Amino acid sequence: MLILFNKPFNVLSQFTDKGNEGSDRQTLSDYIDVPNVYAAGRLDRDSEGLLLLTDDGRLQNRIASPKAKMPKTYWVQVEGIPDEAALAALRDGVALNDGQTRPAKVRRIDEPAGLWPRTPPVRFRKSVPDCWIELTITEGRNRQVRRMTAAVGHPTLRLIRYRIGEWSIDGLASGKWRPA
């Protein structure tokens, strides 16, 4: 079984919030009531979008393992307007404190059509422009996309994982799931 879930902002990518008794943080169990499925990889609490869940250990490993190099595509709202030099740096790989990233595919895009509002909304500042980029990576380091955009001078304001391999959030509203 494989489930595609469009994870909302501020939801943990796990079914329980262990060690935080009395916490009101939302988890996957607030949205998905399917036994014996587990997230294949993670998506930070402050990120949104596609999370795959499965009961198949081999498939989970194929999706999440860095050795598999499964491409992951993100829609990223960044502060400022990246110039060609910033985009080229992302394409070539960025030096982070834990080493050089693999080359990425990147392009500027319009705000994605049908994008749901984020709660709470991203803070708008009249004096600082922002734009959207589409970024595809084949690794999954901790907070990698956020660190990459910051390294080229364009901090991430909103991060949505759009696609993992062949699966995407097309037609899947925020907070909803469906079998693949």
Short mmCIF file of N, CA and C in Angstrom, two decimals:
data_model
loop_
_atom_site.label_atom_id
_atom_site.label_comp_id
_atom_site.label_asym_id
_atom_site.label_seq_id
_atom_site.Cartn_x
_atom_site.Cartn_y
_atom_site.Cartn_z
N MET A 1 0.84 -1.18 0.00
CA MET A 1 0.00 0.00 0.00
C MET A 1 0.89 1.24 0.00
N LEU A 2 0.49 2.23 -0.80
CA LEU A 2 1.18 3.50 -0.84
C LEU A 2 0.14 4.60 -0.76
N ILE A 3 0.36 5.56 0.14
CA ILE A 3 -0.55 6.68 0.35
C ILE A 3 0.18 7.97 0.00
N LEU A 4 -0.49 8.84 -0.75
CA LEU A 4 0.00 10.18 -1.03
C LEU A 4 -0.74 11.13 -0.10
N PHE A 5 -0.01 11.92 0.67
CA PHE A 5 -0.61 12.86 1.62
C PHE A 5 -0.06 14.24 1.36
N ASN A 6 -0.94 15.23 1.27
CA ASN A 6 -0.53 16.62 1.12
C ASN A 6 -0.49 17.23 2.52
N LYS A 7 0.70 17.17 3.13
CA LYS A 7 0.89 17.58 4.52
C LYS A 7 0.78 19.10 4.66
N PRO A 8 -0.12 19.54 5.56
CA PRO A 8 -0.21 20.98 5.81
C PRO A 8 0.97 21.50 6.62
N PHE A 9 1.15 22.81 6.59
CA PHE A 9 2.12 23.51 7.42
C PHE A 9 1.82 23.21 8.89
N ASN A 10 2.86 23.05 9.69
CA ASN A 10 2.77 22.90 11.14
C ASN A 10 2.26 21.52 11.58
N VAL A 11 2.38 20.51 10.73
CA VAL A 11 2.02 19.14 11.07
C VAL A 11 3.29 18.31 11.11
N LEU A 12 3.47 17.52 12.17
CA LEU A 12 4.64 16.64 12.29
C LEU A 12 4.50 15.46 11.33
N SER A 13 5.61 15.01 10.76
CA SER A 13 5.63 13.87 9.83
C SER A 13 5.73 12.54 10.58
N GLN A 14 4.97 12.41 11.64
CA GLN A 14 4.94 11.18 12.44
C GLN A 14 3.54 11.07 13.05
N PHE A 15 3.22 9.88 13.56
CA PHE A 15 1.88 9.63 14.06
C PHE A 15 1.68 10.02 15.52
N THR A 16 2.76 10.19 16.27
CA THR A 16 2.64 10.60 17.67
C THR A 16 3.62 11.73 17.95
N ASP A 17 3.35 12.45 19.02
CA ASP A 17 4.24 13.53 19.45
C ASP A 17 4.84 13.10 20.79
N LYS A 18 5.65 12.05 20.75
CA LYS A 18 6.24 11.48 21.96
C LYS A 18 7.10 12.51 22.68
N GLY A 19 7.03 12.48 24.01
CA GLY A 19 7.84 13.35 24.82
C GLY A 19 7.28 14.75 24.96
N ASN A 20 6.14 14.99 24.37
CA ASN A 20 5.51 16.31 24.48
C ASN A 20 4.08 16.16 24.99
N GLU A 21 3.96 15.56 26.17
CA GLU A 21 2.64 15.35 26.77
C GLU A 21 1.91 16.69 26.88
N GLY A 22 0.66 16.68 26.52
CA GLY A 22 -0.13 17.90 26.59
C GLY A 22 0.09 18.84 25.42
N SER A 23 0.94 18.45 24.50
CA SER A 23 1.22 19.28 23.33
C SER A 23 -0.01 19.26 22.41
N ASP A 24 -0.25 20.37 21.78
CA ASP A 24 -1.36 20.41 20.83
C ASP A 24 -0.87 20.40 19.39
N ARG A 25 0.40 19.96 19.19
CA ARG A 25 0.94 19.89 17.84
C ARG A 25 0.22 18.78 17.07
N GLN A 26 -0.12 19.08 15.83
CA GLN A 26 -0.80 18.08 15.01
C GLN A 26 0.21 17.08 14.46
N THR A 27 -0.25 15.85 14.29
CA THR A 27 0.56 14.77 13.74
C THR A 27 -0.21 14.12 12.59
N LEU A 28 0.40 13.14 11.96
CA LEU A 28 -0.26 12.42 10.87
C LEU A 28 -1.56 11.77 11.33
N SER A 29 -1.63 11.36 12.60
CA SER A 29 -2.84 10.68 13.10
C SER A 29 -4.05 11.62 13.12
N ASP A 30 -3.83 12.92 13.04
CA ASP A 30 -4.95 13.86 12.94
C ASP A 30 -5.59 13.84 11.55
N TYR A 31 -4.90 13.21 10.58
CA TYR A 31 -5.37 13.21 9.20
C TYR A 31 -5.55 11.82 8.60
N ILE A 32 -4.75 10.86 9.05
CA ILE A 32 -4.72 9.55 8.41
C ILE A 32 -5.00 8.47 9.44
N ASP A 33 -6.05 7.66 9.19
CA ASP A 33 -6.41 6.57 10.08
C ASP A 33 -6.29 5.25 9.31
N VAL A 34 -5.06 4.93 8.95
CA VAL A 34 -4.77 3.69 8.23
C VAL A 34 -3.71 2.96 9.04
N PRO A 35 -3.98 1.71 9.45
CA PRO A 35 -3.00 1.01 10.29
C PRO A 35 -1.75 0.58 9.52
N ASN A 36 -0.64 0.55 10.25
CA ASN A 36 0.63 -0.04 9.78
C ASN A 36 1.26 0.65 8.57
N VAL A 37 1.01 1.94 8.38
CA VAL A 37 1.74 2.68 7.35
C VAL A 37 2.67 3.66 8.04
N TYR A 38 3.80 3.90 7.38
CA TYR A 38 4.82 4.78 7.95
C TYR A 38 5.33 5.71 6.86
N ALA A 39 5.76 6.88 7.28
CA ALA A 39 6.28 7.86 6.33
C ALA A 39 7.57 7.35 5.70
N ALA A 40 7.66 7.50 4.39
CA ALA A 40 8.88 7.17 3.65
C ALA A 40 9.64 8.48 3.49
N GLY A 41 10.49 8.78 4.44
CA GLY A 41 11.19 10.05 4.47
C GLY A 41 10.46 11.01 5.40
N ARG A 42 10.96 12.22 5.45
CA ARG A 42 10.40 13.21 6.36
C ARG A 42 10.13 14.51 5.60
N LEU A 43 9.31 15.31 6.21
CA LEU A 43 9.05 16.65 5.74
C LEU A 43 8.92 17.49 7.00
N ASP A 44 9.77 18.49 7.14
CA ASP A 44 9.79 19.31 8.36
C ASP A 44 8.41 19.86 8.69
N ARG A 45 8.20 20.13 9.96
CA ARG A 45 6.93 20.67 10.43
C ARG A 45 6.57 21.97 9.71
N ASP A 46 7.57 22.79 9.39
CA ASP A 46 7.29 24.07 8.75
C ASP A 46 7.32 24.00 7.22
N SER A 47 7.30 22.78 6.69
CA SER A 47 7.20 22.56 5.24
C SER A 47 5.87 21.90 4.93
N GLU A 48 5.45 22.03 3.70
CA GLU A 48 4.16 21.50 3.27
C GLU A 48 4.36 20.56 2.09
N GLY A 49 3.29 19.87 1.73
CA GLY A 49 3.30 19.14 0.48
C GLY A 49 3.39 17.64 0.62
N LEU A 50 3.90 17.01 -0.43
CA LEU A 50 3.82 15.56 -0.59
C LEU A 50 4.65 14.80 0.44
N LEU A 51 3.95 13.91 1.12
CA LEU A 51 4.57 12.94 2.02
C LEU A 51 4.01 11.58 1.60
N LEU A 52 4.90 10.63 1.36
CA LEU A 52 4.48 9.27 0.98
C LEU A 52 4.51 8.39 2.22
N LEU A 53 3.48 7.57 2.38
CA LEU A 53 3.40 6.63 3.48
C LEU A 53 3.15 5.24 2.90
N THR A 54 3.79 4.24 3.49
CA THR A 54 3.65 2.88 2.97
C THR A 54 3.77 1.86 4.10
N ASP A 55 3.27 0.66 3.81
CA ASP A 55 3.45 -0.47 4.71
C ASP A 55 4.50 -1.44 4.16
N ASP A 56 5.15 -1.05 3.07
CA ASP A 56 6.14 -1.88 2.38
C ASP A 56 7.54 -1.37 2.69
N GLY A 57 8.29 -2.11 3.49
CA GLY A 57 9.63 -1.71 3.90
C GLY A 57 10.59 -1.50 2.74
N ARG A 58 10.52 -2.36 1.73
CA ARG A 58 11.40 -2.21 0.56
C ARG A 58 11.10 -0.91 -0.19
N LEU A 59 9.81 -0.64 -0.37
CA LEU A 59 9.42 0.58 -1.06
C LEU A 59 9.81 1.80 -0.22
N GLN A 60 9.61 1.73 1.07
CA GLN A 60 9.99 2.83 1.96
C GLN A 60 11.49 3.12 1.82
N ASN A 61 12.30 2.10 1.78
CA ASN A 61 13.74 2.28 1.63
C ASN A 61 14.10 2.86 0.27
N ARG A 62 13.43 2.38 -0.78
CA ARG A 62 13.70 2.88 -2.14
C ARG A 62 13.37 4.37 -2.25
N ILE A 63 12.31 4.80 -1.57
CA ILE A 63 11.91 6.21 -1.61
C ILE A 63 12.84 7.08 -0.77
N ALA A 64 13.16 6.61 0.43
CA ALA A 64 13.86 7.45 1.41
C ALA A 64 15.39 7.35 1.35
N SER A 65 15.92 6.27 0.85
CA SER A 65 17.36 6.07 0.88
C SER A 65 18.11 7.06 0.00
N PRO A 66 19.15 7.72 0.55
CA PRO A 66 19.96 8.62 -0.28
C PRO A 66 20.64 7.91 -1.44
N LYS A 67 20.88 6.61 -1.29
CA LYS A 67 21.54 5.84 -2.36
C LYS A 67 20.64 5.73 -3.59
N ALA A 68 19.32 5.77 -3.39
CA ALA A 68 18.38 5.64 -4.50
C ALA A 68 18.35 6.90 -5.37
N LYS A 69 18.73 8.04 -4.81
CA LYS A 69 18.77 9.31 -5.53
C LYS A 69 17.45 9.63 -6.23
N MET A 70 16.33 9.30 -5.57
CA MET A 70 15.02 9.59 -6.13
C MET A 70 14.81 11.11 -6.16
N PRO A 71 14.49 11.67 -7.32
CA PRO A 71 14.33 13.13 -7.40
C PRO A 71 13.12 13.62 -6.60
N LYS A 72 13.31 14.75 -5.94
CA LYS A 72 12.26 15.41 -5.18
C LYS A 72 12.18 16.84 -5.67
N THR A 73 10.98 17.26 -6.07
CA THR A 73 10.77 18.59 -6.61
C THR A 73 9.99 19.44 -5.62
N TYR A 74 10.49 20.64 -5.41
CA TYR A 74 9.90 21.57 -4.45
C TYR A 74 9.50 22.86 -5.14
N TRP A 75 8.40 23.44 -4.67
CA TRP A 75 8.04 24.81 -5.00
C TRP A 75 8.51 25.63 -3.82
N VAL A 76 9.34 26.62 -4.09
CA VAL A 76 9.97 27.38 -3.02
C VAL A 76 9.72 28.88 -3.23
N GLN A 77 9.05 29.48 -2.26
CA GLN A 77 8.90 30.93 -2.27
C GLN A 77 10.12 31.49 -1.55
N VAL A 78 10.88 32.32 -2.23
CA VAL A 78 12.12 32.86 -1.66
C VAL A 78 12.05 34.37 -1.54
N GLU A 79 12.85 34.86 -0.62
CA GLU A 79 12.98 36.30 -0.45
C GLU A 79 13.87 36.83 -1.55
N GLY A 80 13.44 37.93 -2.18
CA GLY A 80 14.21 38.51 -3.27
C GLY A 80 13.94 37.81 -4.58
N ILE A 81 14.61 38.28 -5.62
CA ILE A 81 14.48 37.71 -6.96
C ILE A 81 15.84 37.15 -7.36
N PRO A 82 16.01 35.83 -7.34
CA PRO A 82 17.32 35.26 -7.68
C PRO A 82 17.72 35.61 -9.11
N ASP A 83 18.96 36.07 -9.27
CA ASP A 83 19.47 36.34 -10.61
C ASP A 83 20.05 35.05 -11.19
N GLU A 84 20.54 35.13 -12.41
CA GLU A 84 21.06 33.93 -13.08
C GLU A 84 22.25 33.34 -12.33
N ALA A 85 23.05 34.17 -11.69
CA ALA A 85 24.21 33.66 -10.92
C ALA A 85 23.74 32.81 -9.74
N ALA A 86 22.69 33.24 -9.05
CA ALA A 86 22.17 32.47 -7.92
C ALA A 86 21.58 31.14 -8.40
N LEU A 87 20.84 31.19 -9.51
CA LEU A 87 20.26 29.96 -10.06
C LEU A 87 21.37 29.01 -10.53
N ALA A 88 22.41 29.56 -11.15
CA ALA A 88 23.54 28.74 -11.61
C ALA A 88 24.24 28.07 -10.43
N ALA A 89 24.37 28.79 -9.32
CA ALA A 89 25.00 28.21 -8.13
C ALA A 89 24.18 27.02 -7.63
N LEU A 90 22.86 27.14 -7.64
CA LEU A 90 22.01 26.02 -7.22
C LEU A 90 22.16 24.85 -8.19
N ARG A 91 22.23 25.15 -9.48
CA ARG A 91 22.38 24.09 -10.49
C ARG A 91 23.71 23.35 -10.35
N ASP A 92 24.75 24.09 -9.97
CA ASP A 92 26.09 23.50 -9.86
C ASP A 92 26.31 22.74 -8.55
N GLY A 93 25.50 23.03 -7.55
CA GLY A 93 25.70 22.48 -6.21
C GLY A 93 26.25 23.57 -5.31
N VAL A 94 25.76 23.59 -4.08
CA VAL A 94 26.08 24.65 -3.13
C VAL A 94 26.93 24.08 -2.01
N ALA A 95 27.94 24.84 -1.58
CA ALA A 95 28.76 24.43 -0.44
C ALA A 95 28.00 24.74 0.84
N LEU A 96 27.66 23.69 1.59
CA LEU A 96 27.01 23.84 2.89
C LEU A 96 27.99 23.39 3.96
N ASN A 97 27.65 23.61 5.22
CA ASN A 97 28.57 23.23 6.29
C ASN A 97 28.80 21.72 6.37
N ASP A 98 27.91 20.92 5.78
CA ASP A 98 28.11 19.47 5.77
C ASP A 98 28.54 18.96 4.39
N GLY A 99 29.09 19.87 3.57
CA GLY A 99 29.63 19.46 2.27
C GLY A 99 28.85 20.04 1.10
N GLN A 100 29.39 19.77 -0.06
CA GLN A 100 28.80 20.25 -1.32
C GLN A 100 27.54 19.45 -1.64
N THR A 101 26.49 20.15 -2.08
CA THR A 101 25.28 19.45 -2.51
C THR A 101 25.47 18.94 -3.94
N ARG A 102 24.69 17.96 -4.30
CA ARG A 102 24.67 17.51 -5.69
C ARG A 102 24.06 18.60 -6.55
N PRO A 103 24.38 18.62 -7.82
CA PRO A 103 23.73 19.59 -8.71
C PRO A 103 22.21 19.43 -8.67
N ALA A 104 21.51 20.55 -8.81
CA ALA A 104 20.05 20.57 -8.76
C ALA A 104 19.51 21.13 -10.07
N LYS A 105 18.26 20.84 -10.33
CA LYS A 105 17.55 21.50 -11.42
C LYS A 105 16.77 22.64 -10.79
N VAL A 106 16.81 23.81 -11.40
CA VAL A 106 16.11 24.96 -10.83
C VAL A 106 15.66 25.90 -11.92
N ARG A 107 14.50 26.50 -11.70
CA ARG A 107 13.99 27.53 -12.60
C ARG A 107 13.02 28.41 -11.83
N ARG A 108 12.94 29.67 -12.25
CA ARG A 108 11.93 30.57 -11.68
C ARG A 108 10.58 30.18 -12.25
N ILE A 109 9.54 30.26 -11.42
CA ILE A 109 8.18 29.94 -11.87
C ILE A 109 7.22 31.00 -11.33
N ASP A 110 6.05 31.08 -11.92
CA ASP A 110 4.98 31.88 -11.36
C ASP A 110 4.46 31.17 -10.12
N GLU A 111 3.75 31.90 -9.27
CA GLU A 111 3.13 31.23 -8.12
C GLU A 111 2.29 30.07 -8.66
N PRO A 112 2.45 28.87 -8.08
CA PRO A 112 1.72 27.71 -8.59
C PRO A 112 0.21 27.94 -8.61
N ALA A 113 -0.43 27.55 -9.70
CA ALA A 113 -1.88 27.70 -9.85
C ALA A 113 -2.59 26.83 -8.80
N GLY A 114 -3.65 27.36 -8.25
CA GLY A 114 -4.46 26.60 -7.29
C GLY A 114 -3.81 26.42 -5.94
N LEU A 115 -2.78 27.22 -5.64
CA LEU A 115 -2.08 27.10 -4.36
C LEU A 115 -3.02 27.46 -3.22
N TRP A 116 -3.06 26.61 -2.22
CA TRP A 116 -3.90 26.83 -1.05
C TRP A 116 -3.25 27.89 -0.15
N PRO A 117 -4.05 28.61 0.63
CA PRO A 117 -3.46 29.57 1.57
C PRO A 117 -2.77 28.84 2.71
N ARG A 118 -1.68 29.41 3.18
CA ARG A 118 -0.99 28.82 4.32
C ARG A 118 -1.50 29.47 5.59
N THR A 119 -1.67 28.67 6.63
CA THR A 119 -2.09 29.17 7.94
C THR A 119 -1.01 28.83 8.94
N PRO A 120 -0.34 29.87 9.53
CA PRO A 120 -0.52 31.29 9.27
C PRO A 120 0.13 31.67 7.94
N PRO A 121 -0.30 32.80 7.36
CA PRO A 121 0.28 33.21 6.09
C PRO A 121 1.74 33.63 6.23
N VAL A 122 2.46 33.57 5.11
CA VAL A 122 3.83 34.07 5.06
C VAL A 122 3.76 35.58 5.26
N ARG A 123 4.66 36.10 6.07
CA ARG A 123 4.67 37.54 6.34
C ARG A 123 5.02 38.30 5.06
N PHE A 124 4.18 39.25 4.70
CA PHE A 124 4.39 40.05 3.50
C PHE A 124 5.11 41.34 3.89
N ARG A 125 6.15 41.69 3.12
CA ARG A 125 6.87 42.95 3.35
C ARG A 125 6.92 43.72 2.04
N LYS A 126 6.36 44.92 2.05
CA LYS A 126 6.31 45.74 0.83
C LYS A 126 7.70 46.05 0.29
N SER A 127 8.67 46.20 1.19
CA SER A 127 10.01 46.63 0.77
C SER A 127 10.90 45.48 0.27
N VAL A 128 10.46 44.23 0.46
CA VAL A 128 11.27 43.09 0.04
C VAL A 128 10.46 42.22 -0.93
N PRO A 129 10.87 42.17 -2.20
CA PRO A 129 10.14 41.33 -3.14
C PRO A 129 10.39 39.85 -2.85
N ASP A 130 9.54 39.03 -3.41
CA ASP A 130 9.74 37.58 -3.32
C ASP A 130 9.36 36.97 -4.66
N CYS A 131 9.76 35.73 -4.84
CA CYS A 131 9.37 35.00 -6.05
C CYS A 131 9.37 33.51 -5.75
N TRP A 132 8.90 32.75 -6.72
CA TRP A 132 8.84 31.30 -6.61
C TRP A 132 9.88 30.68 -7.53
N ILE A 133 10.50 29.60 -7.04
CA ILE A 133 11.36 28.78 -7.88
C ILE A 133 10.90 27.34 -7.75
N GLU A 134 11.21 26.56 -8.76
CA GLU A 134 11.01 25.11 -8.70
C GLU A 134 12.40 24.50 -8.62
N LEU A 135 12.64 23.69 -7.59
CA LEU A 135 13.96 23.13 -7.33
C LEU A 135 13.84 21.62 -7.20
N THR A 136 14.64 20.88 -7.97
CA THR A 136 14.64 19.42 -7.90
C THR A 136 16.01 18.96 -7.44
N ILE A 137 15.99 18.17 -6.35
CA ILE A 137 17.23 17.61 -5.79
C ILE A 137 17.15 16.10 -5.77
N THR A 138 18.31 15.44 -5.64
CA THR A 138 18.35 13.98 -5.60
C THR A 138 19.00 13.48 -4.32
N GLU A 139 18.98 14.31 -3.31
CA GLU A 139 19.45 13.91 -1.99
C GLU A 139 18.48 14.51 -0.99
N GLY A 140 18.65 14.25 0.28
CA GLY A 140 17.69 14.74 1.25
C GLY A 140 18.33 15.03 2.59
N ARG A 141 19.26 15.96 2.60
CA ARG A 141 19.88 16.34 3.87
C ARG A 141 18.90 17.15 4.72
N ASN A 142 19.20 17.24 6.00
CA ASN A 142 18.36 17.99 6.92
C ASN A 142 18.21 19.44 6.45
N ARG A 143 16.98 19.86 6.23
CA ARG A 143 16.62 21.24 5.85
C ARG A 143 17.44 21.72 4.64
N GLN A 144 17.72 20.81 3.74
CA GLN A 144 18.63 21.08 2.63
C GLN A 144 18.16 22.22 1.73
N VAL A 145 16.92 22.21 1.30
CA VAL A 145 16.45 23.24 0.37
C VAL A 145 16.55 24.61 1.04
N ARG A 146 16.14 24.71 2.27
CA ARG A 146 16.22 25.99 2.99
C ARG A 146 17.67 26.47 3.09
N ARG A 147 18.58 25.54 3.38
CA ARG A 147 19.99 25.92 3.50
C ARG A 147 20.58 26.31 2.15
N MET A 148 20.16 25.63 1.08
CA MET A 148 20.66 25.95 -0.26
C MET A 148 20.22 27.35 -0.69
N THR A 149 18.93 27.67 -0.52
CA THR A 149 18.47 28.98 -0.96
C THR A 149 19.10 30.09 -0.11
N ALA A 150 19.28 29.85 1.17
CA ALA A 150 19.93 30.84 2.04
C ALA A 150 21.38 31.04 1.60
N ALA A 151 22.05 29.96 1.21
CA ALA A 151 23.46 30.04 0.82
C ALA A 151 23.67 30.91 -0.42
N VAL A 152 22.64 31.02 -1.27
CA VAL A 152 22.76 31.86 -2.46
C VAL A 152 22.09 33.22 -2.25
N GLY A 153 21.76 33.54 -0.99
CA GLY A 153 21.26 34.86 -0.65
C GLY A 153 19.77 35.07 -0.78
N HIS A 154 19.01 33.96 -0.84
CA HIS A 154 17.55 34.06 -0.99
C HIS A 154 16.86 33.10 -0.02
N PRO A 155 16.69 33.55 1.24
CA PRO A 155 16.07 32.66 2.25
C PRO A 155 14.68 32.19 1.82
N THR A 156 14.37 30.97 2.21
CA THR A 156 13.07 30.37 1.92
C THR A 156 12.00 30.97 2.83
N LEU A 157 10.89 31.37 2.22
CA LEU A 157 9.73 31.86 2.96
C LEU A 157 8.66 30.77 3.10
N ARG A 158 8.49 30.00 2.04
CA ARG A 158 7.50 28.91 2.04
C ARG A 158 8.07 27.78 1.21
N LEU A 159 7.89 26.55 1.72
CA LEU A 159 8.46 25.38 1.06
C LEU A 159 7.39 24.31 0.91
N ILE A 160 7.15 23.91 -0.34
CA ILE A 160 6.14 22.90 -0.66
C ILE A 160 6.79 21.82 -1.50
N ARG A 161 6.76 20.57 -1.00
CA ARG A 161 7.27 19.47 -1.84
C ARG A 161 6.15 19.08 -2.80
N TYR A 162 6.44 19.24 -4.07
CA TYR A 162 5.45 19.00 -5.11
C TYR A 162 5.49 17.55 -5.62
N ARG A 163 6.69 16.99 -5.75
CA ARG A 163 6.81 15.67 -6.38
C ARG A 163 7.93 14.87 -5.73
N ILE A 164 7.73 13.56 -5.64
CA ILE A 164 8.77 12.59 -5.29
C ILE A 164 8.71 11.52 -6.36
N GLY A 165 9.79 11.41 -7.15
CA GLY A 165 9.79 10.43 -8.23
C GLY A 165 8.61 10.67 -9.15
N GLU A 166 7.77 9.66 -9.32
CA GLU A 166 6.62 9.75 -10.23
C GLU A 166 5.36 10.27 -9.56
N TRP A 167 5.38 10.45 -8.24
CA TRP A 167 4.18 10.85 -7.50
C TRP A 167 4.18 12.35 -7.22
N SER A 168 2.98 12.98 -7.32
CA SER A 168 2.88 14.42 -7.06
C SER A 168 1.60 14.73 -6.29
N ILE A 169 1.48 15.99 -5.90
CA ILE A 169 0.27 16.43 -5.18
C ILE A 169 -0.80 16.96 -6.13
N ASP A 170 -0.62 16.77 -7.42
CA ASP A 170 -1.64 17.23 -8.37
C ASP A 170 -3.01 16.70 -7.95
N GLY A 171 -3.98 17.61 -7.85
CA GLY A 171 -5.35 17.23 -7.52
C GLY A 171 -5.57 16.84 -6.07
N LEU A 172 -4.60 17.06 -5.21
CA LEU A 172 -4.70 16.64 -3.81
C LEU A 172 -4.67 17.89 -2.93
N ALA A 173 -5.79 18.21 -2.29
CA ALA A 173 -5.88 19.41 -1.45
C ALA A 173 -5.03 19.25 -0.19
N SER A 174 -4.62 20.36 0.37
CA SER A 174 -3.86 20.34 1.62
C SER A 174 -4.65 19.63 2.71
N GLY A 175 -3.99 18.70 3.41
CA GLY A 175 -4.64 17.94 4.49
C GLY A 175 -5.37 16.71 4.02
N LYS A 176 -5.33 16.42 2.72
CA LYS A 176 -6.04 15.25 2.16
C LYS A 176 -5.04 14.20 1.72
N TRP A 177 -5.51 12.95 1.63
CA TRP A 177 -4.68 11.85 1.18
C TRP A 177 -5.47 10.95 0.26
N ARG A 178 -4.74 10.14 -0.50
CA ARG A 178 -5.38 9.14 -1.38
C ARG A 178 -4.40 8.01 -1.60
N PRO A 179 -4.90 6.81 -1.89
CA PRO A 179 -4.00 5.72 -2.25
C PRO A 179 -3.37 6.01 -3.61
N ALA A 180 -2.14 5.56 -3.79
CA ALA A 180 -1.46 5.76 -5.08
C ALA A 180 -1.94 4.74 -6.08
#
